[in-house]
Amino acid sequence: MVALMQLFSVSVAVTAASAASSLSFGPSTFTAPGAFPTSLYKSYYNDPTATSAQPQPVISDPVTHEIYPYSLTNPKKIPQSDPKDPHILPPKASESLLLQNAVNQVTSLGSNPVFANNTCARCQASLEVAKFLSLAAPSQGPEFVIFLCNEFKLSSTCNITYGPLALGSVITQVLANADVGGYDGLMLCQNFLSSSCSLPPTSPLNLTGWFAKPKPNPLPPPKTPSGERAKVLHLSDFHIDPRYATGAEANCTSGLCCRSNNFNAHSPNSSVLPAPRYGSYLCDTPFSLAAAALESIPVLAGTNGTGFAWTVFTGDLVAHDAEQQLSRDYIMYTETLLYDLFKRMLGGGPVYAALGNHDSYNQAQDATHSLGGELAEQFSWNYDHVASLWEHEGWISQSAVALARAHYAAYAVQRTDGLRIITLNTDLWYRANWFNYVNLSQIDTSGMLRFLTDELQDAEDHGERAWIVGHVLSGWDGTNALLNPTDHFYQIVDRFSPHVIANIFWGHTHEDQLSIFYSNNATNISAETALATSWIGPSITPLTNLNSGFRVYEVDTATFDIVDAHTWRSEVNSFPELDSQVQFGPTYAYEYSTRDVYGTNITWGANDPLNATWWHLVTEQMEANPDLVTTFNELQGKQSVLTPPCTGACIAAKICYMRSGSSSISVQNCARGFGSVQ
């Protein structure tokens, strides 16, 4: 407690800006009040002043006008499925008793010596059986998916995870529509069912006719910096957990911890680590931490009363609930709750948000319009809802709302200052989205990349610069996104950089990371060929083994280049000591200036941007001085006490990941296994 009081007393005396900054920031540290700000809401389902449980506010949806019931978020009684949600099956071709025959056929494949020692071939043959059943008897599809789950030992909870009220209906749709005997089937097996399948190479690109115009040669002259800077907030991966149970097991052995229904198998009758009021390393963000973070951000950034010029939110509002605990209402509740808090607690300035893979139900699933009919529109409820919320908060115009509803919640905004913000729904290249495995060999089945290209072409025609905002990163270690679409995205970045694309922003990993894009698909990696940078934002959630953090950029108001980036963090391992008192909440402290930490040995003007060239020079410094990679590794986890060291092969791998803007480049060039500090 003495240490907390000392920290609080000095926090108002230190400024958190780098020497080169022309902006004034707030104190270097801020300790949030220990008492929950009960004035945030008019009414609660429980006593919001109690420290033994998280506040449960009564949330009214301004779009649907629904008041969400306490049963939706009651931490003591977590639902195991929501039967009112539709779980769509593909239209049937015919119906008969085919399930048992399909089961027998797959079982026979397992005993056939041709397939017994080749699980990849057995997987592909099994998918052929599954496709036939999905077309002829779709109502039997989920049951067969459960059988496949058990047969291939995919999960210990097959009945729950792949049942008709979870992913069973989704997979039945995919099997009915996919080319399971070709590229789709091979990728389905490789990604979900059988690691023995080799990852197919990236498909050859044919860009004929893709771009309306060739890249200008010479490029238009770069815009002249204004010398004036704007503060822009980058928030990512909030993952608020309205079912967080204070005092529950924070060190559980499976599932999301700090939940009343999850325990430590070695101590089932008592908590090994009772869940602290403000969160823990294996848990998502409790309401108390959410409020503390949003109270801290304006103070630390020095924007009290003025707000940010704008904010980018790179996705994932919703907690990491098991599939069967999710529902449409749960997704919409979280969207309503957090967008409202962003509006009311961050001050003025629009928030430009992208959907994360957890901001959907089923989780990570988004169907492409190419499926046609009812299947094509099955996620429109979510696109309509978030678009209406963004309009309600006054962040985007009616024209952008129309784009979001038509383009999987992706939209573009032409700001009056000359910047175009383009958001993407990156579930459409995420490996965990089953719908991506239908017509996967096509360049752009969803149309998302065509939408992006058209917006960038229009920005080029109007002399605008652009920011691209999404969730699932296109590159880094190659484990998150599919090869073909991110390879194509890389070519789009090459075509429109550096004169149009100023910066790219991702989230998803919860970690502080970065990727550089080079010309000609990175066949020549150098400072001269570096084109664009993607910033991967740190998460608010501590999951997994990370500190909580956020970032503020200093942005030139004419070029929209980033001149410096400032990151703050909160030490999650200090949270347990806050439970015994109500005076002090979490402390968010200034972590580092990007320019100051990485630019010491680089000749660079004080007002020159932290662009792709600068970042490539940083990677050259890392090659010469591995200690700089050690620093990067520590900052990647927001200096969590649980971050493992990066030594040996990890050093070269981190540099390689930084130079990989697409999954295909990373898979081809980089050693695997060093991408995360979790």
XYZ file of C-alpha atoms in Angstrom, residues 2-674:
673
model
C 2.861 2.415 0.770
C 4.277 1.786 -2.709
C 0.910 2.518 -4.275
C 0.572 5.797 -2.415
C 4.102 6.843 -3.422
C 3.361 6.012 -7.054
C 0.155 8.008 -6.958
C 1.848 11.012 -5.364
C 4.541 11.361 -8.044
C 2.392 10.495 -11.036
C 1.188 14.039 -11.542
C 4.707 15.426 -11.780
C 6.169 13.628 -14.795
C 5.484 14.246 -18.481
C 5.258 11.303 -20.869
C 6.427 12.856 -24.133
C 9.665 12.198 -25.994
C 12.184 14.948 -26.399
C 11.245 15.491 -30.042
C 7.522 15.733 -29.434
C 5.699 18.986 -30.129
C 2.662 17.750 -28.221
C 2.101 17.889 -24.498
C 0.963 14.749 -22.766
C -0.325 14.108 -19.287
C 1.463 12.567 -16.329
C 3.647 9.513 -16.823
C 1.443 7.461 -14.509
C -2.154 7.575 -13.408
C -3.752 5.493 -10.686
C -7.454 5.065 -11.222
C -9.756 5.506 -8.255
C -10.439 2.299 -6.378
C -14.184 2.831 -6.346
C -16.114 1.935 -9.474
C -17.595 5.072 -11.127
C -21.218 4.206 -10.451
C -22.463 7.317 -12.277
C -21.650 5.568 -15.572
C -25.115 3.975 -15.541
C -28.527 4.866 -14.153
C -29.250 1.405 -12.817
C -27.588 -1.918 -12.053
C -28.680 -5.499 -11.479
C -26.452 -5.618 -8.404
C -24.686 -3.260 -6.011
C -21.977 -1.574 -8.111
C -20.106 -0.388 -5.008
C -19.441 -3.925 -3.791
C -15.882 -5.165 -4.286
C -16.825 -8.838 -4.053
C -18.479 -8.890 -7.498
C -18.194 -7.043 -10.800
C -20.823 -4.364 -11.551
C -23.738 -5.529 -13.693
C -25.191 -2.423 -15.377
C -28.592 -2.440 -17.044
C -27.831 -1.974 -20.756
C -30.394 -0.664 -23.224
C -29.632 -1.083 -26.923
C -30.256 2.179 -28.863
C -30.688 0.210 -32.102
C -32.928 -2.701 -31.091
C -34.361 -0.911 -28.005
C -33.888 -4.135 -26.081
C -32.952 -4.077 -22.413
C -30.538 -6.978 -22.029
C -31.557 -9.288 -19.165
C -29.307 -10.156 -16.243
C -29.471 -13.813 -17.263
C -27.297 -12.967 -20.285
C -24.288 -12.001 -18.141
C -24.979 -13.586 -14.738
C -21.554 -14.963 -13.731
C -23.161 -17.610 -11.501
C -25.262 -19.158 -14.252
C -23.544 -19.128 -17.646
C -25.833 -20.384 -20.457
C -24.724 -23.429 -22.418
C -26.625 -22.629 -25.618
C -29.245 -20.231 -26.916
C -31.923 -22.206 -28.774
C -33.631 -19.056 -30.063
C -30.669 -18.258 -32.347
C -31.055 -19.679 -35.849
C -28.502 -22.278 -36.877
C -28.922 -22.480 -40.619
C -28.385 -25.658 -42.582
C -27.903 -25.805 -46.360
C -30.950 -26.708 -48.442
C -31.328 -30.442 -48.794
C -31.131 -32.300 -52.053
C -32.986 -35.288 -50.577
C -33.532 -36.832 -47.161
C -32.950 -40.415 -46.090
C -31.288 -42.441 -43.388
C -27.745 -41.853 -44.566
C -25.936 -41.015 -41.326
C -25.127 -44.554 -40.267
C -23.876 -45.445 -43.715
C -21.629 -42.375 -43.711
C -20.246 -43.301 -40.283
C -19.589 -46.854 -41.453
C -17.805 -45.587 -44.558
C -15.402 -43.350 -42.612
C -14.780 -46.122 -40.079
C -13.947 -48.431 -42.974
C -11.494 -45.868 -44.340
C -9.669 -45.951 -41.018
C -9.120 -49.707 -41.226
C -8.202 -49.739 -44.907
C -4.412 -50.226 -45.227
C -4.353 -47.689 -48.057
C -5.475 -44.956 -45.641
C -4.340 -46.292 -42.259
C -0.860 -44.816 -42.610
C -1.916 -41.725 -44.520
C -4.223 -39.628 -42.367
C -4.213 -36.788 -44.905
C -5.641 -39.021 -47.641
C -8.085 -40.502 -45.142
C -9.187 -37.001 -44.174
C -9.854 -35.996 -47.769
C -11.768 -39.205 -48.432
C -13.824 -38.613 -45.272
C -14.716 -35.122 -46.480
C -16.116 -36.618 -49.678
C -18.461 -38.735 -47.546
C -19.308 -35.706 -45.423
C -20.143 -33.602 -48.469
C -22.541 -36.175 -49.811
C -24.307 -36.414 -46.454
C -24.457 -32.609 -46.087
C -26.201 -32.337 -49.455
C -28.517 -35.318 -49.161
C -29.390 -35.105 -45.469
C -28.271 -31.716 -44.050
C -30.159 -32.279 -40.795
C -27.740 -35.163 -40.127
C -24.692 -32.992 -40.865
C -23.983 -31.726 -37.321
C -24.188 -35.269 -35.928
C -21.680 -36.428 -38.508
C -19.391 -33.485 -37.737
C -19.402 -34.629 -34.094
C -18.441 -38.106 -35.281
C -15.561 -36.675 -37.356
C -14.409 -34.645 -34.357
C -14.192 -37.801 -32.254
C -12.729 -39.893 -35.066
C -9.906 -37.414 -35.719
C -9.550 -36.530 -32.003
C -10.044 -32.808 -32.574
C -11.504 -31.982 -29.180
C -12.545 -33.412 -25.830
C -15.858 -31.537 -26.085
C -17.021 -32.651 -29.544
C -20.726 -32.865 -28.668
C -20.750 -29.309 -27.338
C -18.340 -27.560 -29.684
C -19.551 -29.159 -32.915
C -23.198 -29.789 -32.084
C -26.187 -28.329 -33.973
C -26.306 -25.311 -31.636
C -22.617 -24.547 -32.117
C -20.348 -25.089 -35.129
C -22.126 -28.153 -36.522
C -24.464 -26.180 -38.769
C -21.636 -23.921 -39.989
C -19.438 -26.854 -40.998
C -22.380 -28.594 -42.665
C -22.883 -25.484 -44.820
C -19.207 -25.382 -45.733
C -19.019 -29.075 -46.622
C -22.091 -28.761 -48.827
C -20.551 -25.904 -50.801
C -16.810 -26.608 -50.797
C -14.787 -28.484 -53.397
C -13.699 -31.083 -50.858
C -11.917 -33.192 -53.468
C -9.730 -30.289 -54.530
C -7.942 -27.303 -53.023
C -10.742 -26.544 -50.526
C -10.633 -30.053 -49.103
C -6.859 -30.122 -48.853
C -6.859 -26.838 -46.944
C -9.709 -27.958 -44.676
C -7.756 -31.076 -43.778
C -4.477 -29.228 -43.323
C -5.953 -26.539 -41.108
C -8.574 -28.390 -39.063
C -8.353 -32.160 -39.284
C -4.926 -33.537 -40.104
C -1.553 -31.923 -39.509
C -0.041 -34.615 -41.754
C -1.304 -32.705 -44.799
C 1.344 -30.454 -46.303
C 0.453 -26.789 -46.585
C -0.188 -26.064 -50.270
C 1.967 -23.281 -51.712
C 0.564 -19.881 -52.450
C -1.377 -19.945 -55.711
C 0.224 -18.098 -58.642
C -1.069 -14.556 -58.894
C -2.699 -13.221 -62.027
C -3.157 -9.492 -61.536
C -4.283 -8.829 -65.117
C -7.237 -6.489 -64.967
C -7.148 -6.241 -61.194
C -5.901 -2.654 -60.962
C -7.742 0.058 -62.822
C -4.486 1.898 -63.526
C -0.793 1.053 -63.324
C 1.264 2.515 -60.511
C 2.216 6.102 -61.375
C 5.769 6.488 -62.626
C 7.124 8.749 -61.379
C 5.108 8.806 -58.179
C 3.312 12.012 -57.241
C 5.519 14.268 -55.110
C 5.095 13.523 -51.402
C 2.888 15.830 -49.414
C 4.677 18.506 -47.445
C 4.542 17.903 -43.696
C 2.531 20.492 -41.816
C 4.743 20.340 -38.739
C 1.541 20.100 -36.727
C 0.651 16.880 -34.967
C -2.580 15.254 -33.932
C -3.074 12.706 -31.171
C -4.616 9.471 -32.410
C -5.513 6.626 -30.050
C -5.051 2.959 -30.979
C -7.161 0.569 -28.900
C -7.290 -3.143 -29.541
C -8.614 -6.419 -28.140
C -10.673 -5.090 -25.264
C -12.343 -8.464 -24.606
C -14.560 -7.280 -21.790
C -15.893 -10.190 -19.721
C -19.328 -9.396 -18.268
C -19.353 -12.888 -16.733
C -16.108 -12.342 -14.813
C -16.518 -13.744 -11.296
C -14.361 -11.999 -8.701
C -12.873 -14.634 -6.384
C -13.274 -17.512 -8.872
C -10.240 -19.517 -10.031
C -7.759 -17.284 -11.847
C -5.382 -20.187 -12.473
C -7.784 -22.689 -14.035
C -6.519 -25.645 -16.020
C -8.842 -25.274 -19.018
C -11.000 -22.645 -20.666
C -11.307 -18.980 -19.757
C -10.331 -18.424 -16.121
C -11.985 -16.123 -13.590
C -15.262 -17.860 -14.389
C -17.495 -19.586 -11.835
C -17.640 -22.741 -13.969
C -13.888 -23.220 -14.484
C -11.547 -24.694 -11.890
C -8.021 -25.877 -11.272
C -8.078 -29.642 -11.679
C -5.473 -29.998 -8.941
C -7.584 -28.040 -6.437
C -11.267 -28.424 -7.390
C -12.638 -27.380 -3.989
C -10.709 -24.144 -3.457
C -9.087 -21.453 -5.573
C -5.357 -21.676 -6.162
C -5.477 -18.012 -7.165
C -8.731 -16.170 -6.411
C -9.639 -13.865 -9.305
C -8.609 -10.299 -8.396
C -11.138 -7.536 -8.815
C -9.136 -5.963 -11.659
C -8.136 -9.055 -13.596
C -5.449 -11.694 -13.991
C -3.132 -13.139 -16.641
C -5.392 -16.023 -17.731
C -8.575 -13.950 -17.765
C -10.304 -11.398 -19.933
C -11.062 -7.812 -18.916
C -13.410 -7.412 -15.923
C -15.682 -4.381 -15.835
C -13.530 -2.814 -13.114
C -10.410 -2.895 -15.322
C -12.370 -1.662 -18.342
C -13.533 1.411 -16.436
C -10.059 2.024 -14.982
C -8.427 1.862 -18.421
C -10.938 4.229 -19.996
C -10.594 6.627 -17.044
C -6.802 6.575 -17.410
C -6.439 7.080 -21.164
C -7.587 10.739 -21.472
C -5.549 11.766 -18.416
C -2.329 10.124 -19.586
C -2.709 11.295 -23.174
C -3.467 14.827 -22.003
C -6.747 14.984 -23.899
C -9.112 15.723 -21.008
C -11.823 18.000 -22.334
C -10.627 17.876 -25.944
C -10.626 14.210 -26.968
C -8.476 12.575 -29.628
C -8.391 13.699 -33.235
C -9.698 10.196 -33.912
C -9.346 6.652 -32.586
C -8.743 3.374 -34.393
C -10.141 0.273 -32.715
C -8.708 -2.857 -34.303
C -11.334 -5.274 -33.078
C -12.321 -7.874 -30.481
C -14.812 -6.469 -28.025
C -16.168 -9.836 -26.843
C -14.667 -12.224 -24.283
C -13.186 -15.613 -25.148
C -16.320 -17.554 -24.237
C -16.675 -21.149 -25.338
C -18.754 -21.473 -28.505
C -21.836 -22.833 -26.741
C -21.879 -19.906 -24.289
C -22.189 -17.335 -27.062
C -25.314 -15.967 -28.710
C -26.401 -13.116 -30.929
C -27.678 -11.202 -27.905
C -24.357 -11.624 -26.112
C -22.473 -10.173 -29.096
C -24.882 -7.246 -29.465
C -24.814 -6.569 -25.704
C -21.022 -6.258 -25.760
C -21.028 -4.078 -28.868
C -23.602 -1.753 -27.328
C -21.774 -1.602 -24.005
C -18.268 -0.842 -25.234
C -19.011 1.514 -28.109
C -21.106 3.542 -25.692
C -18.250 3.621 -23.163
C -15.772 4.677 -25.857
C -18.050 7.562 -26.800
C -18.663 8.757 -23.261
C -15.248 8.195 -21.670
C -12.706 8.977 -24.405
C -14.017 12.438 -25.242
C -14.548 13.924 -28.693
C -13.277 12.521 -31.972
C -14.693 9.626 -34.001
C -13.814 5.983 -33.412
C -13.125 3.995 -36.583
C -13.719 0.368 -35.663
C -13.131 -2.943 -37.401
C -14.756 -6.235 -36.459
C -12.575 -8.780 -34.683
C -12.919 -12.530 -34.956
C -14.648 -12.586 -31.561
C -17.158 -9.918 -32.630
C -19.332 -12.439 -34.424
C -21.532 -15.438 -33.729
C -20.603 -18.131 -34.424
C -17.184 -16.911 -33.297
C -14.797 -16.098 -36.183
C -17.419 -17.042 -38.796
C -18.472 -14.721 -41.602
C -20.054 -16.139 -44.750
C -19.302 -14.706 -48.176
C -22.082 -13.313 -50.352
C -21.085 -15.773 -53.070
C -22.946 -18.538 -51.203
C -26.193 -16.952 -52.348
C -29.673 -16.937 -50.843
C -30.259 -17.218 -47.113
C -26.727 -18.474 -46.477
C -25.212 -15.280 -47.878
C -27.196 -13.062 -45.496
C -26.876 -15.057 -42.282
C -24.496 -12.569 -40.619
C -26.221 -9.405 -41.828
C -27.827 -8.963 -38.405
C -24.367 -8.169 -37.036
C -23.293 -5.865 -39.856
C -26.557 -3.947 -39.538
C -26.201 -3.695 -35.772
C -22.645 -2.365 -35.590
C -23.218 -0.013 -38.525
C -26.251 1.435 -36.745
C -24.311 1.781 -33.490
C -21.458 3.610 -35.257
C -24.015 5.947 -36.825
C -25.762 6.404 -33.462
C -22.479 7.444 -31.856
C -21.913 9.960 -34.664
C -18.701 8.335 -35.908
C -19.602 7.569 -39.529
C -21.994 9.001 -42.103
C -25.047 7.371 -43.662
C -23.049 6.584 -46.795
C -20.435 4.749 -44.713
C -23.229 2.929 -42.894
C -24.560 1.720 -46.249
C -21.071 0.497 -47.190
C -20.723 -1.353 -43.874
C -24.039 -3.136 -44.325
C -23.094 -4.202 -47.845
C -19.427 -5.108 -47.201
C -19.366 -7.342 -44.099
C -19.158 -4.316 -41.723
C -16.211 -2.898 -43.696
C -16.470 0.721 -44.795
C -14.497 3.762 -45.925
C -14.613 7.337 -44.647
C -13.332 10.368 -46.520
C -12.306 12.802 -43.816
C -12.344 16.510 -44.590
C -8.634 16.763 -43.728
C -7.652 14.594 -46.714
C -7.317 11.189 -45.013
C -9.350 8.186 -46.099
C -9.937 5.533 -43.443
C -10.642 2.061 -44.894
C -11.727 -0.701 -42.524
C -11.746 -4.414 -43.369
C -13.438 -7.509 -41.986
C -10.393 -9.748 -41.761
C -12.418 -12.806 -40.771
C -12.498 -13.136 -44.552
C -8.842 -14.210 -44.539
C -8.721 -15.720 -41.031
C -7.766 -19.396 -40.913
C -10.421 -20.216 -38.286
C -13.317 -19.012 -40.462
C -14.740 -22.206 -41.987
C -16.535 -20.251 -44.710
C -13.176 -19.215 -46.183
C -12.676 -22.792 -47.357
C -15.351 -22.514 -50.026
C -13.771 -21.584 -53.385
C -10.507 -20.919 -51.570
C -8.459 -21.100 -54.766
C -10.239 -17.953 -56.016
C -8.385 -14.676 -55.541
C -11.125 -12.833 -53.681
C -14.273 -14.884 -53.102
C -15.704 -12.384 -50.606
C -15.011 -9.255 -52.689
C -13.266 -7.621 -49.731
C -9.991 -7.033 -51.563
C -11.823 -5.640 -54.600
C -13.562 -3.207 -52.247
C -10.203 -2.202 -50.764
C -8.597 -1.750 -54.177
C -11.453 0.391 -55.445
C -11.246 2.645 -52.387
C -7.477 3.021 -52.740
C -7.831 3.803 -56.446
C -10.384 6.480 -55.639
C -8.069 7.880 -52.958
C -5.220 8.006 -55.486
C -7.429 9.748 -58.037
C -8.339 12.399 -55.456
C -4.833 12.897 -54.081
C -5.733 11.473 -50.665
C -3.705 9.418 -48.246
C -5.222 6.334 -46.624
C -5.097 4.329 -43.422
C -6.156 0.672 -43.505
C -7.701 -0.694 -40.307
C -8.415 -4.370 -39.620
C -8.089 -7.052 -36.968
C -6.305 -10.245 -38.048
C -2.814 -9.307 -39.184
C -1.803 -10.166 -42.722
C 1.697 -11.330 -41.869
C 4.050 -11.520 -38.819
C 4.634 -15.258 -38.176
C 2.138 -16.577 -40.740
C -0.044 -18.482 -38.256
C -3.221 -16.400 -38.411
C -4.142 -15.551 -41.990
C -4.514 -17.653 -45.134
C -1.778 -17.490 -47.738
C -3.632 -16.569 -50.935
C -5.648 -13.538 -49.785
C -2.787 -12.014 -47.787
C -0.428 -12.546 -50.707
C -2.881 -10.612 -52.833
C -3.215 -7.941 -50.134
C 0.567 -7.544 -50.256
C 0.401 -6.772 -53.983
C -2.319 -4.178 -53.314
C -0.105 -2.519 -50.696
C 2.786 -2.512 -53.169
C 0.619 -0.913 -55.869
C -0.614 1.926 -53.617
C 2.453 2.601 -51.466
C 4.011 4.817 -50.395
C 2.059 7.630 -52.067
C -1.473 6.569 -50.975
C -1.175 4.178 -48.027
C 0.258 6.037 -45.051
C -0.187 3.318 -42.405
C -1.878 -0.027 -41.690
C -3.236 -1.112 -38.287
C -3.998 -4.590 -36.935
C -4.760 -6.219 -33.572
C -5.601 -9.849 -32.734
C -2.343 -11.088 -31.204
C -2.751 -8.941 -28.039
C 0.942 -8.100 -28.438
C 3.021 -5.096 -29.463
C 4.320 -6.057 -32.917
C 5.016 -4.625 -36.357
C 5.404 -5.683 -40.003
C 7.107 -4.022 -42.980
C 6.007 -4.298 -46.637
C 8.533 -4.152 -49.504
C 8.224 -3.743 -53.263
C 8.094 -6.735 -55.626
C 6.838 -9.144 -52.978
C 9.925 -8.644 -50.787
C 12.265 -10.222 -53.319
C 14.737 -7.481 -52.395
C 14.549 -6.498 -48.727
C 16.262 -3.164 -48.151
C 15.699 0.365 -46.917
C 15.271 1.465 -50.542
C 12.453 -1.024 -51.230
C 10.560 -0.575 -47.939
C 7.075 0.760 -48.737
C 4.609 0.532 -45.862
C 4.253 -0.412 -42.207
C 1.550 -2.226 -40.282
C 1.291 -1.466 -36.549
C -0.093 -4.294 -34.405
C -1.649 -2.766 -31.308
C -1.290 -3.977 -27.708
C -4.409 -5.289 -25.984
C -6.426 -4.037 -23.041
C -7.075 -7.649 -21.982
C -4.318 -9.417 -20.003
C -5.058 -12.702 -21.781
C -2.681 -14.481 -22.043
C 0.176 -13.655 -19.623
C 0.362 -10.035 -20.827
C 0.060 -6.651 -19.241
C -2.790 -4.363 -20.252
C -1.868 -1.566 -22.646
C -2.770 1.034 -25.265
C -0.998 3.395 -27.663
C -1.223 7.010 -28.833
C 0.300 8.152 -32.138
C 1.630 11.573 -33.015
C 0.385 12.069 -36.573
C 1.390 14.821 -38.979
C -1.839 16.570 -39.980
C -0.887 16.915 -43.674
C 0.934 13.668 -44.506
C -0.820 11.447 -41.918
C 2.520 9.811 -41.230
C 3.290 8.699 -37.678
C 6.045 10.813 -36.179
C 6.126 9.014 -32.827
C 4.162 6.389 -30.954
C 3.682 6.295 -27.189
C 2.633 3.170 -25.307
C 1.302 2.785 -21.764
C 0.816 -0.396 -19.719
C -0.566 -1.596 -16.406
C 1.199 -4.282 -14.348
C -1.322 -7.100 -14.007
C 0.767 -8.912 -11.401
C 0.142 -5.962 -9.051
C -3.659 -6.350 -9.188
C -4.079 -8.871 -6.332
C -2.794 -6.368 -3.756
C -5.558 -3.936 -4.749
C -8.306 -6.235 -3.460
C -7.780 -5.398 0.207
C -8.507 -1.663 -0.213
C -10.826 0.641 -2.152
C -8.731 3.805 -2.389
C -6.589 2.888 -5.377
C -7.289 1.050 -8.618
C -4.839 -0.044 -11.322
C -1.973 2.200 -12.344
C -1.274 2.772 -16.023
C 2.307 3.918 -16.580
C 4.175 5.295 -19.574
C 6.126 2.461 -21.159
C 8.097 3.910 -24.051
C 8.455 6.251 -27.008
C 9.001 4.264 -30.203
C 11.343 6.905 -31.602
C 13.434 7.074 -28.424
C 13.774 3.305 -27.914
C 14.540 2.216 -31.478
C 15.991 5.320 -33.136
C 19.066 6.022 -31.046
C 21.591 4.957 -33.696
C 19.619 5.979 -36.777
C 20.267 9.304 -38.489
C 16.753 10.657 -38.777
C 15.277 14.123 -38.569
C 13.250 15.005 -35.490
C 10.160 15.507 -37.651
C 10.782 12.684 -40.121
C 8.147 9.932 -40.023
C 8.514 6.485 -38.494
C 7.804 4.980 -41.887
C 8.820 1.686 -43.522
C 12.299 2.963 -44.340
C 12.901 3.909 -40.714
C 11.624 0.560 -39.487
C 13.841 -1.323 -41.917
C 16.830 0.587 -40.559
C 15.692 -0.491 -37.090
C 15.817 -4.131 -38.192
C 19.352 -3.562 -39.493
C 20.275 -2.214 -36.068
C 18.731 -5.348 -34.550
C 20.936 -7.526 -36.752
C 23.993 -5.613 -35.557
C 22.872 -5.485 -31.923
C 20.708 -8.401 -30.732
C 20.112 -6.577 -27.440
C 17.636 -4.432 -29.367
C 15.647 -7.574 -30.180
C 15.684 -8.399 -26.461
C 14.138 -4.985 -25.823
C 11.575 -5.556 -28.576
C 10.683 -8.940 -27.068
C 10.109 -7.412 -23.624
C 7.930 -4.654 -25.051
C 6.031 -7.183 -27.171
C 4.420 -8.524 -23.976
C 4.139 -5.044 -22.456
C 6.954 -5.997 -20.048
C 4.950 -8.763 -18.441
C 6.823 -10.685 -15.757
C 5.773 -13.828 -17.650
C 7.383 -12.902 -20.991
C 10.011 -15.543 -21.896
C 13.435 -14.383 -23.122
C 14.296 -14.298 -26.826
C 17.652 -15.935 -27.495
C 19.362 -18.002 -30.187
C 17.181 -18.682 -33.216
C 14.478 -16.415 -31.785
C 16.574 -13.327 -32.597
C 16.658 -13.905 -36.345
C 13.033 -15.101 -36.366
C 11.738 -11.869 -34.800
C 13.542 -9.777 -37.401
C 12.183 -12.011 -40.152
C 8.619 -11.630 -38.828
C 9.021 -7.851 -38.818
C 9.967 -8.045 -42.504
C 6.964 -10.237 -43.404
C 3.796 -8.405 -44.378
C 1.984 -11.530 -45.609
C 1.563 -15.051 -44.284
C 3.086 -16.494 -47.459
C 6.319 -14.496 -47.050
C 6.587 -15.460 -43.389
C 5.959 -19.154 -44.030
C 8.493 -19.152 -46.853
C 11.249 -17.148 -45.158
C 11.002 -17.426 -41.377
C 11.596 -20.031 -38.681
C 8.390 -21.020 -36.905
C 7.577 -21.010 -33.227
C 8.843 -17.627 -32.031
